[in-house]
Amino acid sequence: MASMHIPLADYRTIYAVEAVEKAMEETGAQRNESLNALYDRMKKLGGVRYVIKPSATDSLDPLYEQCPNFSEVVDDLKKYLALAVSGNEPMHFTPILLLGEPGVGKTHFAKALARQLSTGYEFVSMSSLTAGWILSGASSQWNNAKPGKVAQALIEGEYANPVVVLDEVDKAGGDHRYDPLGALYGLLEQETASHFKDEFVEVDMDASHILWVSTANEARHLPEPILSRMLVYEIPRPDQDAARAIAAQLYRDLVGAHDWGFAPEPGDDVLDCMAALPPRDMRKALLAAFGNAKLAGRDTLQPGDLESTRPGRSRRMGF
């Protein structure tokens, strides 16, 4: 029987309420309505957040089965995990960059990592960013200004150490005067991140506990100073055995989450069909296949259920 690992919760002060009150006084009549409302909310929520500490050195072992093509990454993360458990500390690791072709499961791995660590998860699509203020906020003097993604995660989230995923970081673009990666130079360094100041909030915040995971198709578009702050891993497309393992896990997850009446394990012929798909497409195809089986009046999945799925049809199935 699988062992249960109950993570330990501690607390960290992310910002001082006194600093928020001081900022409210100093901005005076100059503050805008949105900033005033944010300060009030920060005071109401308080500046203390949970920080999650792992309780066992094998807490990440399920990732070997869930994400078999990420075994090298898991091997290295377990070293940090062992140190955290030994010192009864929150886990912290050097920011990581996952390189690989689209569909190999990079974002899925980051979500699974957050789930195993029992901490928060924040997703930032870097391909949609055109300016650095998306991460670090824009001055309240600008119209429609608001806090950046980092401050939002720390203020509104429950955790001081969420996993923050910077997806497709190699595709961040926009006006060269507003570098969308500029905020990362400080945020990826633990010492400077402990005194992070969002340009909208203008209150020191401790972002040093954030666990950074970035994804990219290739590294050549990333500045060397950013790359030097990360551990870079090239993620291969899963081989046949690994693809079958991923497919089986997805099947079990979906069947376990719904009372659809399907068998707890898929057949080998179904796994073979699923293994031919990129990990990114497996879930969509599987959802559509379950629907096909039900329409046919069956509680068992057949290879034909997968073969009859067509691109786009599964997008309307919002499970």
Coordinates of C-alpha atoms in Angstrom, one line a residue:
M1 CA 0.0 0.0 0.0
A2 CA 1.3 3.5 -0.9
S3 CA 2.5 5.5 2.0
M4 CA 0.9 8.8 2.9
H5 CA 2.9 12.0 3.1
I6 CA 1.3 14.9 5.0
P7 CA 3.1 18.1 4.2
L8 CA 4.0 20.5 7.1
A9 CA 2.8 24.0 7.1
D10 CA 4.7 27.0 8.5
Y11 CA 4.3 30.7 8.1
R12 CA 6.2 33.5 6.5
T13 CA 5.6 37.3 6.5
I14 CA 5.3 38.3 2.8
Y15 CA 4.8 42.0 3.5
A16 CA 4.3 44.2 6.6
V17 CA 0.9 45.6 7.1
E18 CA 2.6 48.6 8.7
A19 CA 4.4 49.2 5.4
V20 CA 1.0 49.1 3.6
E21 CA -0.4 51.7 6.0
K22 CA 2.6 53.9 5.5
A23 CA 2.3 53.7 1.7
M24 CA -1.4 54.7 2.0
E25 CA -0.4 57.8 4.0
E26 CA 2.5 58.8 1.7
T27 CA 0.5 58.5 -1.6
G28 CA -2.3 60.6 0.0
A29 CA -4.6 62.2 -2.6
Q30 CA -2.3 61.0 -5.4
R31 CA -3.3 57.4 -5.0
N32 CA -5.8 56.1 -7.5
E33 CA -9.0 54.2 -6.6
S34 CA -7.7 50.8 -7.6
L35 CA -4.5 51.2 -5.5
N36 CA -6.5 52.3 -2.5
A37 CA -8.8 49.3 -2.9
L38 CA -5.7 47.0 -3.1
Y39 CA -4.1 48.5 0.0
D40 CA -7.4 47.9 1.9
R41 CA -7.4 44.3 0.7
M42 CA -3.8 43.8 1.7
K43 CA -4.6 45.1 5.2
K44 CA -7.6 42.8 5.4
L45 CA -5.7 39.7 4.2
G46 CA -2.7 40.4 6.4
G47 CA 0.9 39.8 5.3
V48 CA 1.4 36.2 6.5
R49 CA 1.1 33.3 4.2
Y50 CA 1.5 29.5 4.5
V51 CA 4.8 28.0 3.5
I52 CA 4.7 24.3 2.8
K53 CA 7.5 22.0 4.0
P54 CA 7.8 18.4 2.6
S55 CA 7.7 15.6 5.2
A56 CA 9.3 12.7 3.3
T57 CA 12.2 12.3 0.9
D58 CA 10.1 10.2 -1.4
S59 CA 7.4 12.8 -1.8
L60 CA 8.3 13.3 -5.5
D61 CA 8.5 9.6 -6.4
P62 CA 5.1 9.5 -8.1
L63 CA 6.4 11.9 -10.7
Y64 CA 8.6 9.1 -12.1
E65 CA 5.4 7.3 -13.2
Q66 CA 3.3 10.3 -14.0
C67 CA 6.1 12.1 -16.1
P68 CA 8.6 9.4 -17.0
N69 CA 10.5 11.5 -19.5
F70 CA 11.3 14.0 -16.7
S71 CA 13.2 11.5 -14.6
E72 CA 16.5 13.6 -14.8
V73 CA 14.7 16.6 -13.5
V74 CA 13.1 14.6 -10.7
D75 CA 16.5 13.1 -9.8
D76 CA 17.9 16.6 -9.2
L77 CA 14.8 17.9 -7.4
K78 CA 15.0 15.0 -4.9
K79 CA 18.4 16.3 -3.8
Y80 CA 16.8 19.6 -2.8
L81 CA 13.9 17.7 -1.2
A82 CA 16.3 15.6 0.9
L83 CA 17.9 18.8 2.2
A84 CA 14.5 20.4 3.0
V85 CA 13.3 17.3 4.9
S86 CA 16.6 17.1 6.8
G87 CA 16.5 20.7 7.9
N88 CA 12.7 20.8 8.4
E89 CA 12.7 23.6 5.9
P90 CA 10.5 24.6 2.9
M91 CA 11.8 23.2 -0.3
H92 CA 13.7 25.6 -2.5
F93 CA 15.5 24.8 -5.7
T94 CA 17.4 26.7 -8.4
P95 CA 15.0 28.0 -11.0
I96 CA 14.6 25.4 -13.7
L97 CA 14.1 25.7 -17.5
L98 CA 12.5 22.8 -19.3
L99 CA 13.4 22.7 -23.0
G100 CA 11.6 20.5 -25.5
E101 CA 9.3 20.4 -28.5
P102 CA 5.6 21.3 -28.0
G103 CA 3.5 18.6 -26.5
V104 CA 6.2 16.7 -24.5
G105 CA 4.4 17.5 -21.2
K106 CA 6.4 20.4 -19.8
T107 CA 3.4 22.3 -18.3
H108 CA 1.8 19.0 -17.1
F109 CA 5.0 18.3 -15.2
A110 CA 5.0 21.7 -13.5
K111 CA 1.4 21.1 -12.4
A112 CA 2.2 17.6 -11.1
L113 CA 5.2 19.0 -9.2
A114 CA 3.0 21.6 -7.4
R115 CA 0.5 18.9 -6.6
Q116 CA 3.2 16.6 -5.1
L117 CA 4.6 19.5 -3.1
S118 CA 1.1 20.5 -1.9
T119 CA 1.7 24.1 -2.6
G120 CA 0.1 26.7 -4.9
Y121 CA 0.4 26.8 -8.7
E122 CA 0.5 30.0 -10.8
F123 CA 0.6 29.9 -14.6
V124 CA 2.0 32.9 -16.7
S125 CA 1.8 32.6 -20.5
M126 CA 5.0 34.5 -21.5
S127 CA 4.0 34.4 -25.2
S128 CA 1.3 36.9 -24.5
L129 CA 3.5 39.3 -22.6
T130 CA 4.6 42.5 -24.3
A131 CA 6.1 44.4 -21.4
G132 CA 7.9 43.7 -18.1
W133 CA 5.2 45.3 -16.1
I134 CA 3.0 42.2 -16.5
L135 CA 5.3 40.5 -14.0
S136 CA 6.3 43.4 -11.8
G137 CA 3.4 45.8 -12.1
A138 CA 3.1 49.3 -13.6
S139 CA 3.2 52.6 -11.8
S140 CA -0.1 53.7 -10.4
Q141 CA 0.4 57.0 -12.2
W142 CA -0.5 55.3 -15.5
N143 CA -4.1 54.8 -16.6
N144 CA -5.4 51.3 -16.1
A145 CA -2.3 50.3 -14.1
K146 CA -2.4 47.2 -11.9
P147 CA -0.1 44.9 -9.9
G148 CA 1.9 42.3 -11.8
K149 CA 1.5 38.6 -11.7
V150 CA 4.0 38.0 -8.9
A151 CA 2.4 40.5 -6.5
Q152 CA -1.1 39.1 -7.4
A153 CA 0.0 35.6 -6.6
L154 CA 1.5 36.5 -3.2
I155 CA -1.3 38.8 -2.2
E156 CA -4.3 36.7 -3.3
G157 CA -2.7 33.3 -2.9
E158 CA -2.5 31.2 0.3
Y159 CA 1.1 30.3 -0.1
A160 CA 4.4 32.0 0.1
N161 CA 6.1 29.3 -2.0
P162 CA 3.9 28.6 -5.0
V163 CA 5.2 26.9 -8.1
V164 CA 5.1 29.7 -10.7
V165 CA 5.3 28.5 -14.3
L166 CA 6.6 30.9 -17.0
D167 CA 5.3 29.1 -20.1
E168 CA 7.0 29.6 -23.4
V169 CA 9.5 32.1 -21.9
D170 CA 11.4 32.1 -25.2
K171 CA 8.4 33.7 -27.0
A172 CA 8.1 36.8 -24.7
G173 CA 8.3 39.8 -26.9
G174 CA 7.2 43.4 -27.4
D175 CA 8.8 46.8 -27.3
H176 CA 12.5 46.6 -26.5
R177 CA 12.2 49.5 -24.1
Y178 CA 10.0 47.4 -21.8
D179 CA 11.8 44.1 -21.5
P180 CA 9.3 41.4 -20.5
L181 CA 12.1 39.4 -18.9
G182 CA 13.5 42.4 -17.1
A183 CA 11.8 41.6 -13.8
L184 CA 13.3 38.1 -13.8
Y185 CA 16.9 39.3 -13.2
G186 CA 16.0 40.1 -9.6
L187 CA 13.2 37.6 -9.1
L188 CA 15.3 34.6 -10.0
E189 CA 18.0 35.5 -7.4
Q190 CA 16.8 34.6 -3.9
E191 CA 18.6 37.5 -2.1
T192 CA 17.1 40.2 -4.3
A193 CA 13.7 38.5 -4.5
S194 CA 13.4 38.8 -0.8
H195 CA 13.0 42.6 -1.3
F196 CA 10.8 42.6 -4.4
K197 CA 8.9 45.7 -5.0
D198 CA 6.0 45.7 -7.5
E199 CA 5.8 49.1 -9.2
F200 CA 2.1 49.4 -8.6
V201 CA 2.0 48.2 -5.0
E202 CA 5.2 50.0 -4.0
V203 CA 5.6 47.9 -0.8
D204 CA 8.5 45.5 -0.2
M205 CA 7.4 41.9 -0.6
D206 CA 9.3 38.7 0.0
A207 CA 9.2 36.7 -3.3
S208 CA 12.2 34.6 -2.4
H209 CA 10.2 31.4 -1.6
I210 CA 8.7 31.2 -5.1
L211 CA 9.5 28.0 -6.9
W212 CA 10.3 28.9 -10.5
V213 CA 9.7 26.6 -13.5
S214 CA 10.1 28.0 -17.0
T215 CA 9.3 26.2 -20.3
A216 CA 10.7 26.9 -23.8
N217 CA 11.0 25.2 -27.1
E218 CA 14.6 26.4 -27.5
A219 CA 17.1 28.5 -25.5
R220 CA 18.8 30.5 -28.3
H221 CA 16.3 33.5 -27.9
L222 CA 16.9 33.8 -24.1
P223 CA 19.5 36.2 -22.7
E224 CA 22.6 34.6 -21.2
P225 CA 22.1 36.3 -17.8
I226 CA 18.7 34.7 -17.6
L227 CA 20.0 31.3 -18.6
S228 CA 22.8 31.6 -16.0
R229 CA 20.2 31.8 -13.3
M230 CA 18.5 28.5 -14.2
L231 CA 19.2 24.8 -14.4
V232 CA 18.5 23.9 -18.0
Y233 CA 17.0 20.5 -18.9
E234 CA 16.3 19.1 -22.4
I235 CA 13.2 17.0 -22.2
P236 CA 12.9 14.2 -24.7
R237 CA 9.7 13.1 -26.3
P238 CA 8.6 10.0 -24.3
D239 CA 9.5 6.6 -25.8
Q240 CA 6.9 3.9 -26.3
D241 CA 7.0 2.6 -22.7
A242 CA 7.0 6.1 -21.2
A243 CA 4.1 7.1 -23.4
R244 CA 2.1 4.1 -22.3
A245 CA 2.8 4.9 -18.7
I246 CA 1.6 8.5 -19.2
A247 CA -1.5 7.3 -21.0
A248 CA -2.3 4.8 -18.3
Q249 CA -2.0 7.5 -15.6
L250 CA -4.2 9.9 -17.5
Y251 CA -6.8 7.1 -17.9
R252 CA -6.8 6.3 -14.2
D253 CA -7.0 10.0 -13.2
L254 CA -10.1 10.6 -15.4
V255 CA -11.8 7.4 -14.4
G256 CA -11.1 8.0 -10.8
A257 CA -12.4 11.6 -10.9
H258 CA -15.8 10.7 -12.5
D259 CA -18.5 8.1 -11.9
W260 CA -18.7 7.1 -15.6
G261 CA -18.6 3.3 -15.0
F262 CA -15.5 2.5 -17.0
A263 CA -12.9 -0.1 -15.9
P264 CA -10.2 1.2 -13.6
E265 CA -7.5 0.2 -16.0
P266 CA -7.3 0.6 -19.8
G267 CA -6.8 -2.3 -22.2
D268 CA -3.4 -2.8 -23.9
D269 CA -4.8 -2.0 -27.3
V270 CA -6.2 1.3 -26.0
L271 CA -2.8 2.1 -24.5
D272 CA -1.1 1.4 -27.8
C273 CA -3.4 3.9 -29.6
M274 CA -2.9 6.6 -26.9
A275 CA 0.9 6.1 -26.8
A276 CA 1.0 7.2 -30.5
L277 CA -0.2 10.7 -29.5
P278 CA 1.9 13.5 -28.0
P279 CA 1.2 13.8 -24.2
R280 CA -0.4 17.2 -24.8
D281 CA -3.1 15.6 -27.0
M282 CA -3.8 12.5 -24.9
R283 CA -6.3 14.0 -22.5
K284 CA -8.4 15.6 -25.2
A285 CA -8.4 12.4 -27.2
L286 CA -9.3 10.3 -24.2
L287 CA -12.2 12.5 -23.1
A288 CA -13.6 12.3 -26.6
A289 CA -13.1 8.6 -26.7
F290 CA -15.0 8.1 -23.4
G291 CA -17.9 10.1 -25.0
N292 CA -17.8 8.0 -28.1
A293 CA -18.0 4.8 -26.0
K294 CA -21.0 6.2 -24.1
L295 CA -22.8 7.1 -27.3
A296 CA -22.2 3.6 -28.4
G297 CA -23.8 2.3 -25.2
R298 CA -20.6 0.8 -23.8
D299 CA -18.7 1.1 -20.5
T300 CA -15.5 -0.1 -22.0
L301 CA -13.1 1.8 -24.2
Q302 CA -12.0 0.4 -27.6
P303 CA -9.3 1.6 -30.0
G304 CA -12.0 2.7 -32.4
D305 CA -13.3 5.2 -29.9
L306 CA -9.9 7.0 -30.1
E307 CA -9.5 6.6 -33.8
S308 CA -12.9 8.2 -34.4
T309 CA -12.0 11.4 -32.5
R310 CA -11.4 14.5 -34.7
P311 CA -9.5 17.6 -33.8
G312 CA -11.7 20.3 -32.3
R313 CA -14.5 18.1 -31.2
S314 CA -13.0 17.5 -27.7
R315 CA -12.6 21.2 -27.1
R316 CA -16.3 21.5 -26.4
M317 CA -16.1 18.9 -23.6
G318 CA -15.5 21.1 -20.6
F319 CA -14.6 18.6 -17.8

